[in-house]
PDB file of C-alpha atoms in Angstrom:
ATOM      1  CA  THR A   1     -72.315 -83.752-288.991  1.00  0.00           C
ATOM      2  CA  GLY A   2     -71.287 -86.013-291.835  1.00  0.00           C
ATOM      3  CA  PHE A   3     -71.415 -89.703-292.532  1.00  0.00           C
ATOM      4  CA  VAL A   4     -69.392 -92.215-294.063  1.00  0.00           C
ATOM      5  CA  LEU A   5     -70.725 -94.524-296.697  1.00  0.00           C
ATOM      6  CA  GLN A   6     -68.360 -97.402-297.933  1.00  0.00           C
ATOM      7  CA  LEU A   7     -70.242 -99.296-300.950  1.00  0.00           C
ATOM      8  CA  PRO A   8     -69.018-102.924-301.866  1.00  0.00           C
ATOM      9  CA  ALA A   9     -65.921-103.516-304.176  1.00  0.00           C
ATOM     10  CA  ARG A  10     -68.386-106.123-306.243  1.00  0.00           C
ATOM     11  CA  ILE A  11     -71.982-105.827-307.334  1.00  0.00           C
ATOM     12  CA  LEU A  12     -73.716-109.152-308.677  1.00  0.00           C
ATOM     13  CA  PHE A  13     -76.588-108.183-310.798  1.00  0.00           C
ATOM     14  CA  GLY A  14     -78.946-110.008-313.548  1.00  0.00           C
ATOM     15  CA  ALA A  15     -80.595-112.780-314.533  1.00  0.00           C
ATOM     16  CA  GLY A  16     -78.937-116.338-312.839  1.00  0.00           C
ATOM     17  CA  LEU A  17     -76.667-114.639-310.873  1.00  0.00           C
ATOM     18  CA  ALA A  18     -77.972-115.723-307.081  1.00  0.00           C
ATOM     19  CA  VAL A  19     -76.580-118.987-307.740  1.00  0.00           C
ATOM     20  CA  GLU A  20     -73.324-117.081-307.671  1.00  0.00           C
ATOM     21  CA  LEU A  21     -74.361-115.678-304.459  1.00  0.00           C
ATOM     22  CA  GLY A  22     -72.823-118.780-301.415  1.00  0.00           C
ATOM     23  CA  GLU A  23     -69.274-118.135-303.416  1.00  0.00           C
ATOM     24  CA  ALA A  24     -69.300-114.572-303.773  1.00  0.00           C
ATOM     25  CA  VAL A  25     -69.968-113.976-299.528  1.00  0.00           C
ATOM     26  CA  ALA A  26     -67.627-117.233-298.443  1.00  0.00           C
ATOM     27  CA  GLY A  27     -65.151-114.817-297.674  1.00  0.00           C
ATOM     28  CA  PHE A  28     -66.636-112.020-295.159  1.00  0.00           C
ATOM     29  CA  GLY A  29     -67.507-115.397-292.215  1.00  0.00           C
ATOM     30  CA  ARG A  30     -70.069-117.924-291.011  1.00  0.00           C
ATOM     31  CA  ARG A  31     -73.061-115.663-290.449  1.00  0.00           C
ATOM     32  CA  ALA A  32     -75.460-113.157-292.181  1.00  0.00           C
ATOM     33  CA  LEU A  33     -78.440-111.437-291.672  1.00  0.00           C
ATOM     34  CA  VAL A  34     -80.652-111.203-294.501  1.00  0.00           C
ATOM     35  CA  VAL A  35     -83.162-108.772-294.292  1.00  0.00           C
ATOM     36  CA  THR A  36     -86.263-109.821-295.890  1.00  0.00           C
ATOM     37  CA  GLY A  37     -88.922-107.570-295.255  1.00  0.00           C
ATOM     38  CA  SER A  38     -92.341-109.322-294.457  1.00  0.00           C
ATOM     39  CA  SER A  39     -92.345-112.105-296.869  1.00  0.00           C
ATOM     40  CA  PRO A  40     -88.871-114.432-296.247  1.00  0.00           C
ATOM     41  CA  GLY A  41     -90.098-117.085-299.368  1.00  0.00           C
ATOM     42  CA  ARG A  42     -89.544-114.666-301.832  1.00  0.00           C
ATOM     43  CA  VAL A  43     -85.495-114.228-300.957  1.00  0.00           C
ATOM     44  CA  GLU A  44     -85.829-118.443-300.118  1.00  0.00           C
ATOM     45  CA  HIS A  45     -83.732-119.294-303.347  1.00  0.00           C
ATOM     46  CA  LEU A  46     -80.986-116.562-302.257  1.00  0.00           C
ATOM     47  CA  VAL A  47     -80.630-117.952-298.637  1.00  0.00           C
ATOM     48  CA  ASP A  48     -80.257-121.436-299.851  1.00  0.00           C
ATOM     49  CA  GLY A  49     -77.728-120.774-302.304  1.00  0.00           C
ATOM     50  CA  LEU A  50     -75.550-119.219-298.896  1.00  0.00           C
ATOM     51  CA  GLY A  51     -75.480-123.130-297.644  1.00  0.00           C
ATOM     52  CA  PRO A  52     -76.068-124.317-293.872  1.00  0.00           C
ATOM     53  CA  HIS A  53     -77.269-120.909-292.212  1.00  0.00           C
ATOM     54  CA  GLU A  54     -79.711-119.453-289.611  1.00  0.00           C
ATOM     55  CA  LEU A  55     -82.466-117.315-290.770  1.00  0.00           C
ATOM     56  CA  ILE A  56     -83.415-114.404-288.849  1.00  0.00           C
ATOM     57  CA  THR A  57     -86.417-112.527-289.516  1.00  0.00           C
ATOM     58  CA  VAL A  58     -87.730-109.072-288.163  1.00  0.00           C
ATOM     59  CA  ALA A  59     -91.317-107.216-288.615  1.00  0.00           C
ATOM     60  CA  GLY A  60     -90.085-104.051-290.493  1.00  0.00           C
ATOM     61  CA  GLU A  61     -87.368-102.199-290.604  1.00  0.00           C
ATOM     62  CA  PRO A  62     -84.239-103.876-288.794  1.00  0.00           C
ATOM     63  CA  THR A  63     -82.742-102.022-286.008  1.00  0.00           C
ATOM     64  CA  LEU A  64     -79.311-101.737-284.315  1.00  0.00           C
ATOM     65  CA  ASN A  65     -80.746-104.426-282.015  1.00  0.00           C
ATOM     66  CA  ASP A  66     -81.575-106.765-284.474  1.00  0.00           C
ATOM     67  CA  ALA A  67     -78.358-106.434-285.817  1.00  0.00           C
ATOM     68  CA  ARG A  68     -76.830-107.130-282.438  1.00  0.00           C
ATOM     69  CA  ALA A  69     -78.960-110.040-281.736  1.00  0.00           C
ATOM     70  CA  ALA A  70     -78.193-111.949-284.947  1.00  0.00           C
ATOM     71  CA  ALA A  71     -74.500-111.279-284.795  1.00  0.00           C
ATOM     72  CA  SER A  72     -74.372-112.992-281.315  1.00  0.00           C
TER      73      SER A  72
END
């Protein structure tokens, strides 16, 4: 068996770049699934940069069903 790995064309990494997140993802759609782990507060500054949003958290590793539920 095999798999396909599609990497993003653009990666933002570094101090101060969190402020560019909203603009960077604006063309992807109006909803986002943000995987935060058990401490959603640690990425609050990133989520705030997305603009109006619905935050869905899951305990542990997200499953395909978690992603489907977030998309519906």
